[in-house]
Coordinates of C-alpha atoms in Angstrom, one line a residue:
X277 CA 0.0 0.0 0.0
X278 CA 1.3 3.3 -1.1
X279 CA 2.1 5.9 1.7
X280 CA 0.1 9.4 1.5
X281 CA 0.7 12.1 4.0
X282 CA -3.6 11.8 4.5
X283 CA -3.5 8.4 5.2
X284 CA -0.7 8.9 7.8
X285 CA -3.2 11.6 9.4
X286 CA -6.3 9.0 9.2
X287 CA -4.7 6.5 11.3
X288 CA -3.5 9.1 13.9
X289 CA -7.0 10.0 14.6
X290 CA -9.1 7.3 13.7
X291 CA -11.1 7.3 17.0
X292 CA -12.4 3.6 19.0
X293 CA -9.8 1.4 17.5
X294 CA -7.3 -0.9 19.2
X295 CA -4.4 -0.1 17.6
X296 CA -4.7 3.8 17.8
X297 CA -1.7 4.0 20.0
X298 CA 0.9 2.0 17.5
X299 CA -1.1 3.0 14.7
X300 CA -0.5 6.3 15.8
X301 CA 2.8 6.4 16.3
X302 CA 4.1 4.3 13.4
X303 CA 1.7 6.9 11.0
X304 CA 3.4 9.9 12.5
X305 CA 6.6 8.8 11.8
X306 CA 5.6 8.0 8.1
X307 CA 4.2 11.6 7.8
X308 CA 7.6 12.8 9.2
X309 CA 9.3 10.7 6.8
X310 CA 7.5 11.9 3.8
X311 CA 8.1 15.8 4.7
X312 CA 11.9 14.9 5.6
X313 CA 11.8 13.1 2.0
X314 CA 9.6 15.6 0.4
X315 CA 11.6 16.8 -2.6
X316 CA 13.1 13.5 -3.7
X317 CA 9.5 11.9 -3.7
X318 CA 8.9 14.7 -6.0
X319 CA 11.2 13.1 -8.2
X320 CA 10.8 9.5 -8.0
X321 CA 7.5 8.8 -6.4
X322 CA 6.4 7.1 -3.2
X323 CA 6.1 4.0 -4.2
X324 CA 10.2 3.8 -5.3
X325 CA 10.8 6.0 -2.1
X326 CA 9.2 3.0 0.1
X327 CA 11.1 0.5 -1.8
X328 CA 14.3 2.7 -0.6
X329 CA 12.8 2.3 2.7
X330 CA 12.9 -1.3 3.1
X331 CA 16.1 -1.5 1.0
X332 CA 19.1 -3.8 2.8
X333 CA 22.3 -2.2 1.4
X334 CA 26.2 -3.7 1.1
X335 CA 29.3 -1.7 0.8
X336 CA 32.5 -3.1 0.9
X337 CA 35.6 -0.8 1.5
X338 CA 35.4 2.3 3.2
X339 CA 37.4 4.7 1.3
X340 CA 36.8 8.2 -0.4
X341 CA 34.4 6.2 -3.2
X342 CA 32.7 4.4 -1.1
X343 CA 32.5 7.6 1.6
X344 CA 30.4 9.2 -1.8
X345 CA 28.2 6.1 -2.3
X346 CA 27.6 5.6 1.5
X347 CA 26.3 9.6 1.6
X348 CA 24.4 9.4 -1.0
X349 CA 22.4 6.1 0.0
X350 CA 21.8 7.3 3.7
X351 CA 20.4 10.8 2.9
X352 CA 17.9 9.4 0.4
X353 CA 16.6 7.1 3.2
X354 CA 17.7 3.2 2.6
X355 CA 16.4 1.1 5.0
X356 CA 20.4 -0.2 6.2
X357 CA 23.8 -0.2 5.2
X358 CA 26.2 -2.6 5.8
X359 CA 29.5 -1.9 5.3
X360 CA 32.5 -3.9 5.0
X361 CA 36.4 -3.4 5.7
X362 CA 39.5 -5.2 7.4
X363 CA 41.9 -2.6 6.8
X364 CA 42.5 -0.1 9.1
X365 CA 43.1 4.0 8.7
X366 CA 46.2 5.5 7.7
X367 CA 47.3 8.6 6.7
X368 CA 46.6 8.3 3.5
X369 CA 43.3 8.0 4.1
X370 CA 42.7 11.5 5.4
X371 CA 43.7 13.1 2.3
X372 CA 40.5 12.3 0.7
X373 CA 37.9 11.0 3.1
X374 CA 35.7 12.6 5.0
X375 CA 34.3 10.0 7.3
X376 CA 37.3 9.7 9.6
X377 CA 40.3 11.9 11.3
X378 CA 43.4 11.8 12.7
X379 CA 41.8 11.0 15.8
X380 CA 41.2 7.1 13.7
X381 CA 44.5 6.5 12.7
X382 CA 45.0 2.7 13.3
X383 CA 41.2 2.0 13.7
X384 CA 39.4 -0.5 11.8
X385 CA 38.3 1.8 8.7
X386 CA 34.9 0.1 9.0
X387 CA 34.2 1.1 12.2
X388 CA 35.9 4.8 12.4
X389 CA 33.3 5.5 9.6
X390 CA 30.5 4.7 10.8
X391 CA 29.1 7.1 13.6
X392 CA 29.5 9.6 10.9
X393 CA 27.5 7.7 8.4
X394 CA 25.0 7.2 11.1
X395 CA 25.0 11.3 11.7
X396 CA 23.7 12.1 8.3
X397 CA 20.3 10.1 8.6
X398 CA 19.1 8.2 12.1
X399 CA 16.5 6.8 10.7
X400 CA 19.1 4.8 8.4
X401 CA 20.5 1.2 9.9
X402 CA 24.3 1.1 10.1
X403 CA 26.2 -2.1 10.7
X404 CA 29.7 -2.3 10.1
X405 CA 31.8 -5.9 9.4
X406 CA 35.3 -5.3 10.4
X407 CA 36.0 -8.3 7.9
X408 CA 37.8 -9.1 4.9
X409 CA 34.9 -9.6 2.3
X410 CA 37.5 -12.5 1.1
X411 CA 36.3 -15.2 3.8
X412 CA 32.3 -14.6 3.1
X413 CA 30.1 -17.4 1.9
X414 CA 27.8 -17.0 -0.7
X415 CA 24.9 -17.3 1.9
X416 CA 26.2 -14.0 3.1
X417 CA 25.8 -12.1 0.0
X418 CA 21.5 -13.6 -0.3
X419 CA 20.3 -11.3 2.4
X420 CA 21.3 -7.8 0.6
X421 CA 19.2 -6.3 -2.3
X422 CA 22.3 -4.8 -3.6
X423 CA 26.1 -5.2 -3.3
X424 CA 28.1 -2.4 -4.1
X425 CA 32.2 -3.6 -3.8
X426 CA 34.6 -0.8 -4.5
X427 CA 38.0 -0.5 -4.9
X428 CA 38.5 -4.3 -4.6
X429 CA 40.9 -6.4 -7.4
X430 CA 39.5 -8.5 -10.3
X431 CA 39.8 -11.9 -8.3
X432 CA 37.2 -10.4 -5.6
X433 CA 35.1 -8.8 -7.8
X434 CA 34.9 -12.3 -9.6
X435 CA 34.4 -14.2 -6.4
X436 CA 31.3 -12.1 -5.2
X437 CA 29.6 -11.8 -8.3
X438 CA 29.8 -15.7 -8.1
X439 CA 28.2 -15.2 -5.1
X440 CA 26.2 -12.8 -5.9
X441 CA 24.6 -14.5 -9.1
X442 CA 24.0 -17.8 -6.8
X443 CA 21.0 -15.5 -5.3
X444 CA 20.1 -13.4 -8.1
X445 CA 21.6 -9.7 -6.4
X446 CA 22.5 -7.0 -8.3
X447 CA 25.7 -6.2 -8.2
X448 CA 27.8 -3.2 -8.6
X449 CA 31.7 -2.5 -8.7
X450 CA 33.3 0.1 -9.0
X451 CA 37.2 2.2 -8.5
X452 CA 38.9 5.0 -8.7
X453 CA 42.5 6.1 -10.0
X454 CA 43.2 9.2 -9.8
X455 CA 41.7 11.2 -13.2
X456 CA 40.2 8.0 -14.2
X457 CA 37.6 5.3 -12.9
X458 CA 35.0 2.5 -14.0
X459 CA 31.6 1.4 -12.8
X460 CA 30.5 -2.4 -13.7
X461 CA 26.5 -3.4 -13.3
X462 CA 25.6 -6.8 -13.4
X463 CA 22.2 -6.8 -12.4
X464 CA 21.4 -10.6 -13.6
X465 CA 18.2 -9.8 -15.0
X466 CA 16.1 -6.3 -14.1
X467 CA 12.9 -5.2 -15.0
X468 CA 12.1 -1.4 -15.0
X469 CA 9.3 0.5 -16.4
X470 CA 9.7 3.8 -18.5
X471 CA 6.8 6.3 -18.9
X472 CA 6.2 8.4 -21.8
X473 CA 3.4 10.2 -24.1
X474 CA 1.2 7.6 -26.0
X475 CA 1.9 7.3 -29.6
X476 CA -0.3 6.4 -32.2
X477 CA 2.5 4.1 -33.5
X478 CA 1.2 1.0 -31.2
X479 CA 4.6 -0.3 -28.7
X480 CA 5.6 -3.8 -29.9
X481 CA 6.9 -6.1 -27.4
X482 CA 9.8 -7.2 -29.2
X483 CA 13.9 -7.5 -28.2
X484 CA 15.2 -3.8 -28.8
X485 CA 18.8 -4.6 -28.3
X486 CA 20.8 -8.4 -27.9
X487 CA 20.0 -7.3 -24.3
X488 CA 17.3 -5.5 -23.6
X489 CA 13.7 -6.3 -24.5
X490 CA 9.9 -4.8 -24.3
X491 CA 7.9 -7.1 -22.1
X492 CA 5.0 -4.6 -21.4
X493 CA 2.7 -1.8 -22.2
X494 CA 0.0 -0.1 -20.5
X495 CA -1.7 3.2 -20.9
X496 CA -3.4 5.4 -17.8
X497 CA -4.8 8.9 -18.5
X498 CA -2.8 11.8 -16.2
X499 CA -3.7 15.4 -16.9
X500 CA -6.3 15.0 -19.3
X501 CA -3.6 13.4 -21.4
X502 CA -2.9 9.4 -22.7
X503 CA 0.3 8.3 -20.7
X504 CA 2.1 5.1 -21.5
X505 CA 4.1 2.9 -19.2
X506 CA 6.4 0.3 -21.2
X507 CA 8.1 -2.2 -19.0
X508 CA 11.7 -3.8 -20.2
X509 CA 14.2 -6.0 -19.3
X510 CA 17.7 -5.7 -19.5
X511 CA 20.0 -8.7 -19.2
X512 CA 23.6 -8.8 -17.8
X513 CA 26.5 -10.9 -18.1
X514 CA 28.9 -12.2 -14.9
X515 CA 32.6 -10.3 -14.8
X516 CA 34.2 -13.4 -15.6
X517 CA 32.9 -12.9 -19.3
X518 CA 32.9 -9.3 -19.4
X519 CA 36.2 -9.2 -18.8
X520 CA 37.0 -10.9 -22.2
X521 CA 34.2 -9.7 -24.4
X522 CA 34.5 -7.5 -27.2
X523 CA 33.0 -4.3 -28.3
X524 CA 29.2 -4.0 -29.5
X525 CA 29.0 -4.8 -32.9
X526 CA 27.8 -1.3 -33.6
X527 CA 31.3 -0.2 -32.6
X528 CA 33.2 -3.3 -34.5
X529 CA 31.3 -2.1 -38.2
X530 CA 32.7 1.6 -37.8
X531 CA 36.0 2.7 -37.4
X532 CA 35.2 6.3 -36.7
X533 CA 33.6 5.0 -33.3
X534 CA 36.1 2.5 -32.2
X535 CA 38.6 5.4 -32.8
X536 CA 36.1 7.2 -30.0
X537 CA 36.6 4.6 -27.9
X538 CA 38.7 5.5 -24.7
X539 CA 42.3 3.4 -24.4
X540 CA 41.0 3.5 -20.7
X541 CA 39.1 0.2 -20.9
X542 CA 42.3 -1.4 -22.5
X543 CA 44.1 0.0 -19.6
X544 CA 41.7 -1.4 -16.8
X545 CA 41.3 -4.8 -18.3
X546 CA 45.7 -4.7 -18.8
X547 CA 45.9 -3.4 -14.6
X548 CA 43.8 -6.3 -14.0
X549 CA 45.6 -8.6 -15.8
X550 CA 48.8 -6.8 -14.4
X551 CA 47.4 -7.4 -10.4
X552 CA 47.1 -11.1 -11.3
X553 CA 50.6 -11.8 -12.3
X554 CA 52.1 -9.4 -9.4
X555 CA 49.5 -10.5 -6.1
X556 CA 47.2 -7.5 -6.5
X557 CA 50.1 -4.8 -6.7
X558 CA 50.1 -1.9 -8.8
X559 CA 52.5 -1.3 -11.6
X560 CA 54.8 1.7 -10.6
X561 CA 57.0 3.2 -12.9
X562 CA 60.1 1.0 -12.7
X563 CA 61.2 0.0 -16.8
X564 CA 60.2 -3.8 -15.4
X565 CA 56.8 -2.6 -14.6
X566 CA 55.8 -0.3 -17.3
X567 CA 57.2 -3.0 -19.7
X568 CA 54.7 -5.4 -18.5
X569 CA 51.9 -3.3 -18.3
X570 CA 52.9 -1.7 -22.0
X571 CA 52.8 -5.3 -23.5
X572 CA 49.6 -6.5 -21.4
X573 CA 47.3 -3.1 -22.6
X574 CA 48.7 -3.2 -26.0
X575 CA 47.6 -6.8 -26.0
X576 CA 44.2 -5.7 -24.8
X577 CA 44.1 -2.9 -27.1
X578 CA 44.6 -5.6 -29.5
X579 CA 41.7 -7.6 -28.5
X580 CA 39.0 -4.5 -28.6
X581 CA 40.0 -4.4 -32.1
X582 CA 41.1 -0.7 -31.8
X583 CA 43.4 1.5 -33.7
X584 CA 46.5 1.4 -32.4
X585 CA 47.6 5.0 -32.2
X586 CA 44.8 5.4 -30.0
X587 CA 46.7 4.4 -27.3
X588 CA 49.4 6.0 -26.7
X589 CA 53.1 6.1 -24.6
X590 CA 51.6 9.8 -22.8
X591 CA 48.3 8.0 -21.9
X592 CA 49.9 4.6 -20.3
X593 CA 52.1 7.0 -18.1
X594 CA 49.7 9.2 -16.8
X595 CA 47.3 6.0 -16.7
X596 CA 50.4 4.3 -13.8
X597 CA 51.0 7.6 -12.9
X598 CA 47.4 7.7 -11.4
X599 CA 46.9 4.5 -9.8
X600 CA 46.2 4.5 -6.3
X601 CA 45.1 7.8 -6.5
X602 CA 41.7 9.5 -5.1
X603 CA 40.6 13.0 -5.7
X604 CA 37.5 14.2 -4.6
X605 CA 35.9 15.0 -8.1
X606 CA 36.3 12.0 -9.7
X607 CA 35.1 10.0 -6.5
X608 CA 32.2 12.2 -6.1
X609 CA 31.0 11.9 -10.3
X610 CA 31.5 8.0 -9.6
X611 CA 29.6 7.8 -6.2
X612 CA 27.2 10.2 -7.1
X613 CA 26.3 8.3 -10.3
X614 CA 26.4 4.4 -9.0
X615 CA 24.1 5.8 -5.9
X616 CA 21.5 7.3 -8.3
X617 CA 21.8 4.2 -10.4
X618 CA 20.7 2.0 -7.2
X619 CA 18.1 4.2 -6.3
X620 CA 16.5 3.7 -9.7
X621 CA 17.0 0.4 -9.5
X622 CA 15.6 -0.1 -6.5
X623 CA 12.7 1.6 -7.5
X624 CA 12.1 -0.1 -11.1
X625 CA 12.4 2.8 -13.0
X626 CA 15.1 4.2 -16.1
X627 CA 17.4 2.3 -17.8
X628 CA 19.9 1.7 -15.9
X629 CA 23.9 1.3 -16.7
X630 CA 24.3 -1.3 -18.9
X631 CA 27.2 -2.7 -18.4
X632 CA 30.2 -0.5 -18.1
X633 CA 30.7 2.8 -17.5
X634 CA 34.5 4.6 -17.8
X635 CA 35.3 8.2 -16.9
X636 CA 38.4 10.1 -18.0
X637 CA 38.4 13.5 -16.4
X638 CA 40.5 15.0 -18.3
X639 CA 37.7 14.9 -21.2
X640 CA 35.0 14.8 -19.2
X641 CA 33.4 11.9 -20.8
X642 CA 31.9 8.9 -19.1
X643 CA 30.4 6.3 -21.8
X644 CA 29.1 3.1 -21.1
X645 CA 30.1 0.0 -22.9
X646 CA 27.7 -3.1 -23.4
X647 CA 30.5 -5.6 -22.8
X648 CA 29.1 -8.8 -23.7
X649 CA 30.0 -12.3 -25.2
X650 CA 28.9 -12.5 -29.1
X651 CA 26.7 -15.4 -27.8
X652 CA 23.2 -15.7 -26.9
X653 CA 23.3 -14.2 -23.4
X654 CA 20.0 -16.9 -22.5
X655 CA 23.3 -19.3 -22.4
X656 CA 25.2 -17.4 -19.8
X657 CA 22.6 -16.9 -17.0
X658 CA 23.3 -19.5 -14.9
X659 CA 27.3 -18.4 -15.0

């Protein structure tokens, strides 16, 4: 049942009934609610805002990304947030967080962060693991709605979204280096429902895209005017696939678009390949190092089919150069973006990222890539 401020004020003064007290009291704080939520139901509607409500969130690592995502999340009013780390603070840390001090140094990250995550929102459950995500079974990962890992290497972000597949969670990873950093959605399968002006060309339900499909169509009138709601699905693919897939074919069939493409992905699919071979570690700028990682994202470069002289010697340095970094803009585009994402998930509505999302600050350009094998993707769902 949809909450409305006048329903909230029916139940406080419905008069001879049992549950007036509880009623009551429950009823007020839903009216409060909605006012303290006011301007963002505005937006998205009470029905998504009570699916925020109820929503059972999990973050894993607590730095200056995930200090964005967690902000976001808690002011629009999730119902908890979980949020997992084993390392402690450092110095580093205070450069670009804003969850803990100096006073933290040495504490479990987790757990300096949170009575400032609780301080934005009250009404919003925080639990903190002091844990490495690592040693979690995939009956840990069932009880969230969504799983947010940041920051975290391509051999954990594989393991959970094994995990997280097992019990059908969204999930979404996501890191930053310095100018540069990714987003990657795999959502399984999601249903969300767009809402637009009926046309007298009649809505077909019909596959639009090799991963996204019309499934519904229903019309309502709303202002004297013919609305139509069209429901679709989108369908994702696992990491361990995405990893290796190649470019949409729309991409493939022009050159002047693959030339578009940034040499970032090459890049974060070479520093994963990189972290593998060297037990998670970054590549500095030793000859050894940027030898390795040269070969490994010209090899990748390779793969994506792009033009070569789209990657460049200038763009691998400043690439290295930047890992490990975290500056605020860049952390607060990527959190700002992956929370609104969730929220719209949440609430079954927009299209959401499909699959991968890069941004390169120094061109202010963020596209998103639908990474996929060039099979049917009916065949990879139960990966």
């Amino acid at each position: 049942m949809a909450i409305t401020v006048d329903s909230a004020e029916e139940a406080v003064a419905a008069p001879g009934n049992p549950q007036t007290i509880s009623a009551g009291a429950d009823a007020l704080q839903l009216k409060d609610e909605i006012a303290l939520y006011d301007r963002q139901i505005r937006l998205w509607g009470v029905k998504a805002q009570e699916k925020l409500r109820s929503a059972n969130i999990l973050l894993v690592t607590v730095k200056a990304l995930a200090n964005e995502i967690a902000k976001n999340l808690v002011l629009a009013g999730i119902g908890s947030l979980t949020i997992v780390d084993h390392e402690l603070v450092s110095g580093s840390d205070l450069c670009s967080q804003f969850f803990v001090s100096e006073e933290d140094i040495g504490k479990n990250r987790a757990e300096a962060a949170a009575p400032q995550i609780r301080r934005l929102n009250p009404r919003v459950a925080v639990h903190v693991e002091p844990a490495d995500i690592r040693t979690k079974t995939a009956d840990y990962f069932a009880i969230f709605d969504v799983v947010i890992a940041t920051e975290v290497d391509v051999d954990t972000i594989t393991l959970i979204n094994t995990y997280t597949r097992l019990s059908s969670r969204p999930l979404y990873t996501t890191a930053s280096h310095g100018f540069y950093g990714y987003i990657f959605a795999d959502l399984v399968s999601h249903d969300y429902a767009i809402q637009r002006d009926k046309s007298n060309v009649p809505t077909v339900l019909k596959a639009e895209t090799p991963t996204r499909s019309v499934i519904a169509a229903t019309t309502k009138k709303e202002n004297g005017k013919v609305v139509e709601i069209v429901t679709k699905r989108e369908t994702y693919s696992p990491i361990s696939v995405v990893n290796s897939s190649p470019l949409p074919t729309e991409y493939l069939k022009n050159r002047r678009r693959l030339r578009q493409v940034q040499p970032l992905l090459a890049c974060i699919r070479a520093l994963w390949e990189f972290q593998r071979l060297s037990n998670n570690a970054f590549p500095s700028q030793s000859q050894a190092d940027m030898e390795l990682f040269t070969t490994l994202a010209t090899a990748k470069h390779k793969e994506l089919q792009l033009p070569p002289e789209t990657l460049t010697g200038e763009f691998l340095g400043n690439f290295v150069q930047n890992l490990g970094a975290e500056l605020a803009p860049v952390t607060a585009f990527l959190g700002g973006v992956l929370a609104q994402d969730v929220i719209n998930v949440l609430g079954g509505r927009e299209q959401p990222i499909q699959n991968f999302l890069l941004f390169d600050a120094e061109d202010s350009n963020a596209p998103v890539y639908a990474l996929h094998p060039p099979v049917s993707l009916d065949s990879i769902m139960a990966v």
